[in-house]
XYZ file of C-alpha atoms in Angstrom:
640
model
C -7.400 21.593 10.349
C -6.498 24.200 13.182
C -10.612 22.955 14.721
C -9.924 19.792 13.884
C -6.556 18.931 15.513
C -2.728 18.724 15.064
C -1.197 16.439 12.390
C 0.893 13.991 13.124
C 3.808 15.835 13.237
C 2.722 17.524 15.951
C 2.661 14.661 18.090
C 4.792 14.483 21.016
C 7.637 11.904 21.031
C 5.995 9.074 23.326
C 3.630 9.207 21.085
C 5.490 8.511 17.994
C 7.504 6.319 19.932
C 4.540 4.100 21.064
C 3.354 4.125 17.035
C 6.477 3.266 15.751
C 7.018 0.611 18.155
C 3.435 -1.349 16.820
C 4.680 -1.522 13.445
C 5.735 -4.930 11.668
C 9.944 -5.340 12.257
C 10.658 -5.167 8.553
C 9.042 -2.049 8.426
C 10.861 -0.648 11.810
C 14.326 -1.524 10.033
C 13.634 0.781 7.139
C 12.254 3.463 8.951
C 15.290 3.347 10.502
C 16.635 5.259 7.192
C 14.401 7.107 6.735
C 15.429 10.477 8.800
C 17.797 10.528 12.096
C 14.802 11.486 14.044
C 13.695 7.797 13.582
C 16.617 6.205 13.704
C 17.145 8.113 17.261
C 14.151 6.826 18.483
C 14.280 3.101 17.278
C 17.953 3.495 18.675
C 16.976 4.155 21.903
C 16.346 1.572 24.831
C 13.044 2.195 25.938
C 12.217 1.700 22.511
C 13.993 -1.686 22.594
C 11.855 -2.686 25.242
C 8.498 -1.175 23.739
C 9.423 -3.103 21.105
C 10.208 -6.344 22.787
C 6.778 -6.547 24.500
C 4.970 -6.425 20.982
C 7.288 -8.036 18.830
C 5.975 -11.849 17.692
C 7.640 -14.747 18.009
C 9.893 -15.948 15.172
C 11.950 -18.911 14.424
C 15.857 -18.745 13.598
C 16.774 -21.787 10.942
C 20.368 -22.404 10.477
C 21.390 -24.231 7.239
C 24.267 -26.308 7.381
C 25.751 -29.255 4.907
C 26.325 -32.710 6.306
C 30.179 -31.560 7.522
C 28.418 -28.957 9.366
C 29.292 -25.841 7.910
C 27.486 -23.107 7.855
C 25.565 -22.073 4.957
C 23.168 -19.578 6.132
C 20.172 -18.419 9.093
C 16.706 -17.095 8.195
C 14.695 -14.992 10.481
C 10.840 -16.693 9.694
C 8.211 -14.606 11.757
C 5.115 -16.398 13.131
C 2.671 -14.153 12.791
C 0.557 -15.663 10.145
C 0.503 -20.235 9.291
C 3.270 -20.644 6.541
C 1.782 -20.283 2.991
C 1.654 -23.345 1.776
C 3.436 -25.349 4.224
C 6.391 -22.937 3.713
C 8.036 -20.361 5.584
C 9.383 -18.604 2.420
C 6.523 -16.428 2.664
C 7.029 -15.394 6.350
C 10.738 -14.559 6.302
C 11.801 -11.930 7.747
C 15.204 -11.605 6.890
C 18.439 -13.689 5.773
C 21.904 -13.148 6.917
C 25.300 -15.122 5.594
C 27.934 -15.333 8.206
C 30.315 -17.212 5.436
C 32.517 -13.876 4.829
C 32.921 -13.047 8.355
C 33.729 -16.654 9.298
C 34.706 -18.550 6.294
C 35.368 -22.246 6.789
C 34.174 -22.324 10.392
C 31.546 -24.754 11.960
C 29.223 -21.999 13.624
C 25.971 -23.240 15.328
C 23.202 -22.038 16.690
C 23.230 -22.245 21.193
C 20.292 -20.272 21.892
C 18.384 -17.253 21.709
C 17.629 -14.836 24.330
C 16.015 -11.748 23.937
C 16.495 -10.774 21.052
C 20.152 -11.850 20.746
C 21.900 -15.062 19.340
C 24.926 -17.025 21.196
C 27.108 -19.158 18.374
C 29.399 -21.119 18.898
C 32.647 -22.827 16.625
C 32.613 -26.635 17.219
C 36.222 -27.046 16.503
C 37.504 -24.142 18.446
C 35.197 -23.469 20.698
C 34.875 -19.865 19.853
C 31.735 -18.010 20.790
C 30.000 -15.037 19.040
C 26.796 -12.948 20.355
C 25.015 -11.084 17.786
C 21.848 -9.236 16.823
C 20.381 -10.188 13.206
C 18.397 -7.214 13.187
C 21.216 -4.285 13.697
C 23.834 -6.617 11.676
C 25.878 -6.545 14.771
C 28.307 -8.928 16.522
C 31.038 -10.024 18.851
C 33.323 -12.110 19.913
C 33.938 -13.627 23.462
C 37.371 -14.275 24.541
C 38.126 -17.771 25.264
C 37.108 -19.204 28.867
C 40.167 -19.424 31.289
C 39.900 -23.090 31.900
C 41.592 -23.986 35.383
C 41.772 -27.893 33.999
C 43.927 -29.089 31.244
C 42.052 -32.566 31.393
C 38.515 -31.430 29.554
C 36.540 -33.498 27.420
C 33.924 -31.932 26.811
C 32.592 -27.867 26.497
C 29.168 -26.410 26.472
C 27.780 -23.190 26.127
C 24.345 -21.247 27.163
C 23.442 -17.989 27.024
C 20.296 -16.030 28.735
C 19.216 -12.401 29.734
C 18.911 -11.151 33.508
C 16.042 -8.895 33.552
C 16.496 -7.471 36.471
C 20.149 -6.291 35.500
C 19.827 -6.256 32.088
C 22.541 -8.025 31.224
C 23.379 -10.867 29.033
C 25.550 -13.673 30.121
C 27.054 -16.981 28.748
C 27.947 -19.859 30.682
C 30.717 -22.101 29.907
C 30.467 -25.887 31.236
C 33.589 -27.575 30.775
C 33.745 -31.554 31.728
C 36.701 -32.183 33.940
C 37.935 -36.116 34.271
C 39.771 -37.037 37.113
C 42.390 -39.896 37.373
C 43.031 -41.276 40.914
C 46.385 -44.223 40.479
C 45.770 -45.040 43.765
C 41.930 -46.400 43.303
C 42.543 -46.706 39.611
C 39.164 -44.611 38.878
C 38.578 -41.581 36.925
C 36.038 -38.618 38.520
C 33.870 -36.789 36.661
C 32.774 -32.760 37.597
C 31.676 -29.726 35.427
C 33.657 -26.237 36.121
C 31.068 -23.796 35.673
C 32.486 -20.303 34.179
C 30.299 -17.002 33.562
C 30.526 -14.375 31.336
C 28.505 -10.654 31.829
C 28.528 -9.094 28.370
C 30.555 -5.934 28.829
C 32.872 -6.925 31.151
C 35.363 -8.211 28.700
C 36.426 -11.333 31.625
C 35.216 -14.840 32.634
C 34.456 -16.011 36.174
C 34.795 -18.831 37.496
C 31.981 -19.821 39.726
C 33.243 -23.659 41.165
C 32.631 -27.046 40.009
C 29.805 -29.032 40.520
C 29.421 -33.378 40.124
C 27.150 -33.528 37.586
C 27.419 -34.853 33.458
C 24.808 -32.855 30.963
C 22.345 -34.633 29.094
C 20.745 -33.457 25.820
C 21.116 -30.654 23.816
C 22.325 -26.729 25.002
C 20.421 -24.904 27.931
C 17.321 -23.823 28.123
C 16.690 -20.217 28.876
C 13.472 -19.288 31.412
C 12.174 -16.874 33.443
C 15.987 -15.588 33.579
C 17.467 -19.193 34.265
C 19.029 -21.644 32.422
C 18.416 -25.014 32.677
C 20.018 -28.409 31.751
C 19.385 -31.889 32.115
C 22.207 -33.532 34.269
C 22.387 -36.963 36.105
C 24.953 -37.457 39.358
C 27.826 -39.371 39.386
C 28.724 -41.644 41.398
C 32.385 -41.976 40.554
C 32.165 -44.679 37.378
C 31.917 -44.207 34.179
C 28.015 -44.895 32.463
C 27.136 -45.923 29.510
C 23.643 -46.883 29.715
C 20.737 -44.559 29.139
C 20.384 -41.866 32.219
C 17.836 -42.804 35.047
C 15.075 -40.317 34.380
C 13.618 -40.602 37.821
C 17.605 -39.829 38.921
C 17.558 -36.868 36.898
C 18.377 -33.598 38.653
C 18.886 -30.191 37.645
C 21.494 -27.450 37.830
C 21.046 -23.660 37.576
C 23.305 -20.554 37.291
C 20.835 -17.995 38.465
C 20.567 -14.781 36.221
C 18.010 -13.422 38.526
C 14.239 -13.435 38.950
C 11.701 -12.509 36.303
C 9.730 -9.269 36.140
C 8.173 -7.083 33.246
C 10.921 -5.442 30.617
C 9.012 -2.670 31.288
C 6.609 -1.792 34.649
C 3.652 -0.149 34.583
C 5.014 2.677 36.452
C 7.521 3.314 33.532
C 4.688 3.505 30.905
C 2.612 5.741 33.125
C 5.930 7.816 32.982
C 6.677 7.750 29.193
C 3.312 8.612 28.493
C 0.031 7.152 27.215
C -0.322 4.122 24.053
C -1.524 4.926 20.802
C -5.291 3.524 21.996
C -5.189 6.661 23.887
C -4.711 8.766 21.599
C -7.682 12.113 20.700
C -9.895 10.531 17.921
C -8.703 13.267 15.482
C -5.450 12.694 15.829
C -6.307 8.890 14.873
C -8.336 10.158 12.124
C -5.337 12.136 10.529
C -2.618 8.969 10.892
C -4.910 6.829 8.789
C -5.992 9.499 6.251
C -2.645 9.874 5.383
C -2.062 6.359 4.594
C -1.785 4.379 1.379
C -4.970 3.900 0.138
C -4.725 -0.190 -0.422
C -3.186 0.330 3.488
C -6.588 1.917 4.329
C -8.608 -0.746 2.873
C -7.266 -3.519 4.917
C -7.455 -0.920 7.812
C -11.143 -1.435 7.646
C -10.541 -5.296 8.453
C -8.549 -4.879 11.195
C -11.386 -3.730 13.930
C -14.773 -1.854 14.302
C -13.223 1.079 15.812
C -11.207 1.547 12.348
C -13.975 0.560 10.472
C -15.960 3.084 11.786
C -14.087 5.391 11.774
C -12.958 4.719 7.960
C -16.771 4.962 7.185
C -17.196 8.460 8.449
C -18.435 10.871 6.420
C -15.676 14.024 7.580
C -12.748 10.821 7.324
C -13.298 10.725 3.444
C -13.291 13.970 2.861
C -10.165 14.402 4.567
C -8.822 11.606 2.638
C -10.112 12.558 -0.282
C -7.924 15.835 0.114
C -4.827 14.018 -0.091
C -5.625 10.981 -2.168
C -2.855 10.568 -5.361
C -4.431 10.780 -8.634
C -5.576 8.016 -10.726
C -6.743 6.248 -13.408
C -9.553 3.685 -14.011
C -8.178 1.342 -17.475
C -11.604 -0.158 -19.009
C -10.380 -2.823 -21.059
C -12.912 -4.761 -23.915
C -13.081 -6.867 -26.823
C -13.453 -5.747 -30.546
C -17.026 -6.332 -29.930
C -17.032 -3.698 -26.985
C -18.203 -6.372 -24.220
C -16.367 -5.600 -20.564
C -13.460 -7.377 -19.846
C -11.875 -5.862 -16.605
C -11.874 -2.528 -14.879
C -8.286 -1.304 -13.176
C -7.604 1.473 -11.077
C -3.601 2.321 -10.958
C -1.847 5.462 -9.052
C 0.258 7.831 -10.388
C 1.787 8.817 -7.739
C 5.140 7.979 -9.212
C 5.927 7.235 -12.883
C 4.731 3.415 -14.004
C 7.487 1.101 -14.089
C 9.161 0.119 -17.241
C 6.693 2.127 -19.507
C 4.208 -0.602 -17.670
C 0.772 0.459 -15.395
C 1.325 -3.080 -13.625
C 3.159 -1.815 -10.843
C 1.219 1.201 -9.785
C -2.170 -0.687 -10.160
C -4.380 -0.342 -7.087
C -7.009 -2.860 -7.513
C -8.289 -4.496 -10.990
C -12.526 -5.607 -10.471
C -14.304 -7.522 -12.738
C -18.335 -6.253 -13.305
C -18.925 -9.239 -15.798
C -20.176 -11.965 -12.801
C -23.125 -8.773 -11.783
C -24.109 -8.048 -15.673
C -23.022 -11.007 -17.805
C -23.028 -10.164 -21.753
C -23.469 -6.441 -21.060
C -21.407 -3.588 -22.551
C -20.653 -1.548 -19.859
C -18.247 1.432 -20.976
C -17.119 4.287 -18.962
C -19.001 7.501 -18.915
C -17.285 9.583 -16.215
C -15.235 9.914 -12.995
C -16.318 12.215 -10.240
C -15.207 12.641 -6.594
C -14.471 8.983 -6.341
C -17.391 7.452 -8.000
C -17.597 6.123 -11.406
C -20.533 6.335 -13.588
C -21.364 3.565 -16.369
C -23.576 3.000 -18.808
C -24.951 -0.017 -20.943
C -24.341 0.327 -24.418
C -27.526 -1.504 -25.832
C -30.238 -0.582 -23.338
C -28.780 2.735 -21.719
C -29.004 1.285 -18.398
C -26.899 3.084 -15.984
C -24.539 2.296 -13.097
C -22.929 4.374 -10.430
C -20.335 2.621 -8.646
C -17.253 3.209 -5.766
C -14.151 0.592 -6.341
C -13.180 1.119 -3.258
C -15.841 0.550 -1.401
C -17.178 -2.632 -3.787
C -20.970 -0.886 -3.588
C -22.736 -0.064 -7.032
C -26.360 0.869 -7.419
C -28.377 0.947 -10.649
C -30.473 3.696 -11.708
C -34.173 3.749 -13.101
C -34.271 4.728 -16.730
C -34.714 8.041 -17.955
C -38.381 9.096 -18.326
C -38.529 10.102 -22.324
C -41.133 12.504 -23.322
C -40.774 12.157 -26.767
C -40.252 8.596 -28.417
C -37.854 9.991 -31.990
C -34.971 9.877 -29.851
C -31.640 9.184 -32.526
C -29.271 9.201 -29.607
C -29.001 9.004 -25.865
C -25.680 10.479 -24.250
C -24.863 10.773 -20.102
C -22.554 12.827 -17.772
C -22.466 12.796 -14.468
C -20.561 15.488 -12.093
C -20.313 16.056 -8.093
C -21.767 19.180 -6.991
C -19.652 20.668 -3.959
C -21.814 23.116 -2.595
C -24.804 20.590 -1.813
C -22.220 17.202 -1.847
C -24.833 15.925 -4.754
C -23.706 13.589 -7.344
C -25.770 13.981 -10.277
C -26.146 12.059 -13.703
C -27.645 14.084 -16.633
C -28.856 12.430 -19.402
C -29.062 14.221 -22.563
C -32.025 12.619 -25.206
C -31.238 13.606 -29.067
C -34.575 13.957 -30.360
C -35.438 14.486 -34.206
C -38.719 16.674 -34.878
C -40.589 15.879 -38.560
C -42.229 19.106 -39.850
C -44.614 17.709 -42.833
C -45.244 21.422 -43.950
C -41.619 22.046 -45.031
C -40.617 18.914 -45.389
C -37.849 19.503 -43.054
C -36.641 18.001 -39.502
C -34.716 19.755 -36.332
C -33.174 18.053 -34.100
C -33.055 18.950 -30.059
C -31.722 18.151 -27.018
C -33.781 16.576 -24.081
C -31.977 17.546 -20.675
C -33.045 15.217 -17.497
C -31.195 15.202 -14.126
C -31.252 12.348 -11.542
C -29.714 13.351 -7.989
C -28.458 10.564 -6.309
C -31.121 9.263 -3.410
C -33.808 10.951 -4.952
C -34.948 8.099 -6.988
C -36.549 10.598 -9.519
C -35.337 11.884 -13.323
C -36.537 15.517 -13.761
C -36.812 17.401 -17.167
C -35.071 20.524 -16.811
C -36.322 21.334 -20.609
C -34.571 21.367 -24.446
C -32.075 23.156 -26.262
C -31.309 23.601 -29.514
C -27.327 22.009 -29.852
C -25.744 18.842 -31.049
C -23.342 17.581 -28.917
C -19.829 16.290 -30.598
C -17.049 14.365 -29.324
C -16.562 12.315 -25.887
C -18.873 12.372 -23.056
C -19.005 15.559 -21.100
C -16.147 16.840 -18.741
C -16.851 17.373 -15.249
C -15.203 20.717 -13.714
C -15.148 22.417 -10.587
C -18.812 21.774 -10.327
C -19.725 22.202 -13.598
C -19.692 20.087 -16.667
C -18.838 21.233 -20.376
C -19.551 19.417 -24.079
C -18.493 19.997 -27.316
C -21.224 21.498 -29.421
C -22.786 23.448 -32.221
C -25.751 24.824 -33.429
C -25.855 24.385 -37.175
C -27.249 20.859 -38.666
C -25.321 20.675 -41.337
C -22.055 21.382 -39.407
C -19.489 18.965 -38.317
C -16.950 20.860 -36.540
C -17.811 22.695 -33.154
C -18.468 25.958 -32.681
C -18.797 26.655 -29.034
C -19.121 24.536 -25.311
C -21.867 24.388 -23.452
C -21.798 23.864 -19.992
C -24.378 22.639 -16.886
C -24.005 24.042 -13.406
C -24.871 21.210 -10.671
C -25.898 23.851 -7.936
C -28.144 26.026 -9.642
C -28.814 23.309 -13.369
C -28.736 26.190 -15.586
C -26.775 26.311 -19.012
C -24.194 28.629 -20.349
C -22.317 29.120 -23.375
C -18.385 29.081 -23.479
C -16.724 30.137 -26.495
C -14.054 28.179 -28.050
C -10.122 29.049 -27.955
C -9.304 31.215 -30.398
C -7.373 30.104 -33.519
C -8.417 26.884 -33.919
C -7.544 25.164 -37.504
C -9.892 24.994 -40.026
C -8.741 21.334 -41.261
C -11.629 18.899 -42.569
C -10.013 16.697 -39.356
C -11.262 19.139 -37.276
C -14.780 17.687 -36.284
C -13.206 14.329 -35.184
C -9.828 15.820 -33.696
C -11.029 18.644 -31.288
C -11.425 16.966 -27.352
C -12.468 18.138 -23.857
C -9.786 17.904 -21.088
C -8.799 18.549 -17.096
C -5.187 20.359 -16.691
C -4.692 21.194 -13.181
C -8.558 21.238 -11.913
C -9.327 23.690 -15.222
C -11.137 22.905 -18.407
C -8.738 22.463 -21.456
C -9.215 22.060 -25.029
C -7.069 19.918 -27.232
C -6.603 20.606 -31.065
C -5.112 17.594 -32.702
C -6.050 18.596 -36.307
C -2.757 19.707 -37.788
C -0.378 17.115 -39.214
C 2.251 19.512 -38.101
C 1.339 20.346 -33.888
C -0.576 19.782 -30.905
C -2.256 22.157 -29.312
C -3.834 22.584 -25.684
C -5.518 25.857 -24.309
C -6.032 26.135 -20.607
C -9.609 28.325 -19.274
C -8.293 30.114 -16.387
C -10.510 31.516 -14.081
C -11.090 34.987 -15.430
C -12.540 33.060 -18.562
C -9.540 33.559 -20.407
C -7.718 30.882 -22.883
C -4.524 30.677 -22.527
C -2.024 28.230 -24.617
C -0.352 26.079 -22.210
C 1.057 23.423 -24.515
C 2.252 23.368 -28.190
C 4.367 20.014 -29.420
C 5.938 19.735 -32.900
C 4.478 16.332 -34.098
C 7.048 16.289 -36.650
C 10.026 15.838 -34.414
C 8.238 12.695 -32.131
C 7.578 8.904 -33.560
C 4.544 7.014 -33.673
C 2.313 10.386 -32.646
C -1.042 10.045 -33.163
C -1.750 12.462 -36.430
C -5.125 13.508 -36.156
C -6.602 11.242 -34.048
C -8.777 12.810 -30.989
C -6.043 12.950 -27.979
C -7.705 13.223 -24.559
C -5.677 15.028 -21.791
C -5.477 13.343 -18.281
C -3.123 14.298 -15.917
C 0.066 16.630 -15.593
C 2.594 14.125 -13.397
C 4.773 14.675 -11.104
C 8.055 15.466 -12.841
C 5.540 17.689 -15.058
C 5.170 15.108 -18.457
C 1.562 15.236 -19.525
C -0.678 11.763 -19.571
C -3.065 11.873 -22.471
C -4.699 9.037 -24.024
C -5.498 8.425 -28.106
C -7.751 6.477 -30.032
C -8.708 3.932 -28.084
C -5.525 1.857 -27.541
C -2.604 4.396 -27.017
C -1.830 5.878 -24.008
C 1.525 8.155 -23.611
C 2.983 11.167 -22.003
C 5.183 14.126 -23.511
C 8.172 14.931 -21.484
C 8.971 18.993 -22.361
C 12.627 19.343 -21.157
C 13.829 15.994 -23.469
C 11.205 16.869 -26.321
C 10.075 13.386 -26.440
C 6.706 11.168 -25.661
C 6.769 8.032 -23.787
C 4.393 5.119 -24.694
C 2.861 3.039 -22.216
C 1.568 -0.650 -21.938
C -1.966 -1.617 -20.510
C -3.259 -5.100 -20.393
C -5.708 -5.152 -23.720
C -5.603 -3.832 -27.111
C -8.892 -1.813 -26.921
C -9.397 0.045 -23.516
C -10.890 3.226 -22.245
C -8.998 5.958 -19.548
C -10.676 8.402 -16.865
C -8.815 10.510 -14.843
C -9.833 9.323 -10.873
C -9.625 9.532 -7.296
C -10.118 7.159 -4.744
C -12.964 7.719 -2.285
C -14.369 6.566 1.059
C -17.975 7.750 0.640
C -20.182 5.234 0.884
C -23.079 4.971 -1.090
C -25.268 3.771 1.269
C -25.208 7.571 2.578
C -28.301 7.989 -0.054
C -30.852 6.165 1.561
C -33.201 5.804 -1.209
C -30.986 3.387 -3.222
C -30.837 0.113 -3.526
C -26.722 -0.307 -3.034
C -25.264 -3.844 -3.865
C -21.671 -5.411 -3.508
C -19.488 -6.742 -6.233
């Protein structure tokens, strides 16, 4: 990291300021609890103004009933067309002034910069306030100079050049002269500054408004207004007579001037590639996948080789759900994180994406073999065919089949591992092959070893051996992957693991944890497992415990787990249980039989069931990835 660059807490403030200030409002208003350091920041006023410049236009809707009280205001952004014909979906917030104000006609006068002017239509009382800090006040009333007013109006705008925020009162003034028997008409024209705490009264000008509130632009307001000429009208205004009149707030300039930026510092676009490279690795990964629709610049950089691995570093564990029928045909694939617990004993909440293989290989029975690095191996049940695929990335490629040298072959098994030396992913596939001997009358059985290296194209034979695997497919560790074996034909229960090392493809024997039972279950309760990045075994063959020993890395087994079955409800008795995942509050995943997936929680002494989408389903432990398999230029990658 140190040759590499800083993290993002390293970053100096205008830079954090500058990200911060790019990020969708909703999110803004919860950062703003997330530490004081934030709320600091998005307290400040530069920040305010950063803000301003990026923010996107929204619409304030104010609900009243047909007596014109208030009900309530929405925020609706305009960012994106309403979904479907509805801003529901683009709200941005809701806010109830009922218990503040209750039985009062509020209504909306205008909106300037960020802030909204209200005002009571019985008593005329006005009220500024910001819908995003949940703050408000209100005005004192105008000091009208005229007792004879029959009419009040209100605007509000935003000086730029002073920064302050005024409100105009227009009150209509009538006249009565006995001596000409007429009535005069003028508007006295009172101002506002918010902080001030005092109206001013600016003079009174012979004019009658027309139309709704003013209109704030360019700091002025404007209203439609017609002259008088001393009599009363009640015809529709002249619009060529039309003329208008203007409080000036001052003239318009940028919130914030080039020379200020220079001074604050540079913009995220500006920012060391690195540093770039860290923000988004650290990232949800469903964030990063839209990040890679958002421009080529992301995109590319999302693509690069030294960008996954970083992410890969930090990605939350997974798993990948394979749910099928009774008849073992593919139904859906889901990938869900556990970075915190699932929600109501329920993987619906933490599920990452859910893809659907069925539209590329209709009627095919494509089960899970293993999870490595990010990519997922699978393999047709009927024909063997096999798949390597990346969720993330929607590529999948399909590998040529195996090149058998002997044609007795009574069972065909696959692993597949990632090789972190070389960065190789490699598939084995391991041929059962049974040998006739006429003389004796007799038959042995052997193992056919082939390895395909991704973009190679080729299977090689890397010879036979003399075992019978037993139990799952092989478990892929630290470079390495391990089976369930033993030597003797007649034997159902294993006697040792075997392993194959991806670097150097040569085999080794690994004895088995001491004291294992010798119950007839054994053979079909005894399982392969991952515990904290080391190779586990799980002995499920007592009707009394569970047992799981951990291989350290001095060789050594070591009991890390012992449950009393009798004390727990609806355990699996003697079923194979499968270890996944130690999570964060330090409850174990494992999976059972097929259709039971639960964790045991140590301090209450207790296991925890939890509900997938299907009856029958399969679990891997995963990771998400950003490799690409288009890195391997010899295969033929496709999209799903």
């Amino acid at each position: 990291m140190d040759y590499h660059g800083s993290s993002i807490s390293d970053l100096p403030s205008n830079i954090v300021v500058d990200i911060l200030s790019r990020l969708p409002t909703k999110t803004i208003i919860h950062c703003r609890c997330i530490c004081w350091t934030f709320r600091n920041i998005i307290s400040d006023k530069y920040f305010a103004n950063l803000h301003l410049l990026r923010s996107p236009g929204c619409l304030v809707i104010h609900h009243f009933d047909v007596d014109g009280y208030t009900s309530a205001y929405t925020v609706n952004e305009l960012t994106d067309k309403p979904y479907p014909n509805s801003l529901q979906r683009n709200q941005l917030m809701k806010f109830d002034l009922k218990k503040k104000f209750p039985n009062a006609k509020l209504h909306l006068v205008c909106s300037a910069n960020g802030f909204l002017c209200l005002r009571e239509s019985d008593t005329h009382a006005v009220c500024i306030c910001n819908p995003v800090m949940r703050e408000y006040v209100i005005l004192p009333p105008p000091e009208h100079t005229h007792r004879n007013i029959w009419k009040v109006d209100y605007a509000f705008g935003y000086c730029p050049v002073t920064g302050q925020y005024k409100v105009v009162c227009l009150s209509g003034i009538e006249t009565h002269e006995p001596a000409t028997r007429s009535s005069s008409y003028k508007l006295e024209v009172e101002v506002y500054a918010l902080g001030t705490r005092t109206w001013r009264n600016i003079g009174q000008f012979t004019h009658r408004l027309r139309g709704r509130s003013g209109v704030p632009v360019n700091g002025k307001v404007k209203r439609e207004g017609k002259p008088m000429d001393g009599s009363r009208s009640t015809g529709q205004p002249n619009i060529r007579r039309r003329r208008r009149q203007s409080e000036q707030l001052g003239h318009t300039q940028p919130v914030v001037e080039e020379e200020t930026m220079d001074y604050h510092g540079s913009s995220i676009s500006d920012l060391p590639s690195n540093i770039v490279v860290d923000i988004l690795s650290r990232l949800p990964t469903k964030t990063i996948i839209h990040c890679r629709c958002v421009c080529w610049t992301f995109r590319n950089i999302i693509s690069d080789k030294y960008f996954a691995n970083l992410h890969l570093l930090r990605s939350p564990g997974c798993l990948v759900i394979h749910n099928f029928d009774v008849d073992g045909y593919t139904s859906a694939y889901t990938v869900n994180e556990l970075r915190d617990k699932p929600y109501r004993n329920s993987l619906q909440r933490n599920q990452l994406m859910k893809f659907d293989l069925n539209k590329k290989f209709p009627n095919a029975k494509l089960h899970l073999v293993c999870s490595a690095n990010g990519f997922l191996c699978l393999r047709e049940s009927d024909t063997h065919a096999v798949c390597i695929c990346n969720p993330v990335m929607r590529e999948y490629v399909i590998l040529p089949p195996p090149e058998h040298t002997h044609r007795n072959i009574w069972k065909v098994d696959y692993a597949f591992g990632y090789c972190p030396v070389t960065g190789q992913y490699k598939v084995v596939c391991l041929s059962g092959i049974e040998t006739h001997e006429p003389a004796t009358r007799s038959s042995s059985y052997k193992l056919e070893v082939e390895v395909y290296a991704l973009g190679t194209r080729t299977w090689r034979n890397i010879g036979q051996f003399t075992h019978r695997l037993r139990g799952r497919s092989g478990v892929p560790v630290n470079g390495k992957i391990y089976w369930l074996v033993n030597a003797e034909r007649l034997r159902e229960s294993p006697d040792s693991i075997w392993s194959f090392d991806f670097e150097t493809e040569l085999t080794e024997h690994v004895s088995l944890a001491p004291k294992f039972s010798e119950d007839v279950f054994s053979y079909i309760s005894i399982s392969l497992g991952v515990l904290r990045s080391c190779l586990c075994v799980c002995d499920n063959s007592s009707y009394s415990d569970l047992t799981i020993w951990v291989l350290n890395e001095g060789g050594v087994w070591t009991r890390e787990v012992f449950i009393r079955k009798t004390s727990l409800r609806n355990w699996p008795f003697v079923d194979v249980v499968t270890p996944l995942a130690v999570l964060e509050d330090g409850d174990i995943l494992m999976f059972c039989a097929w259709e039971n997936l639960f964790s045991y929680n140590f301090n209450k002494i207790s296991s925890n069931h939890f509900n997938t989408c299907g009856r029958y389903f399969d679990v891997r432990a995963h990771v998400t990835s950003f490799f690409s398999l288009r890195e391997y230029e010899g295969e033929n990658v496709e999209i799903f």
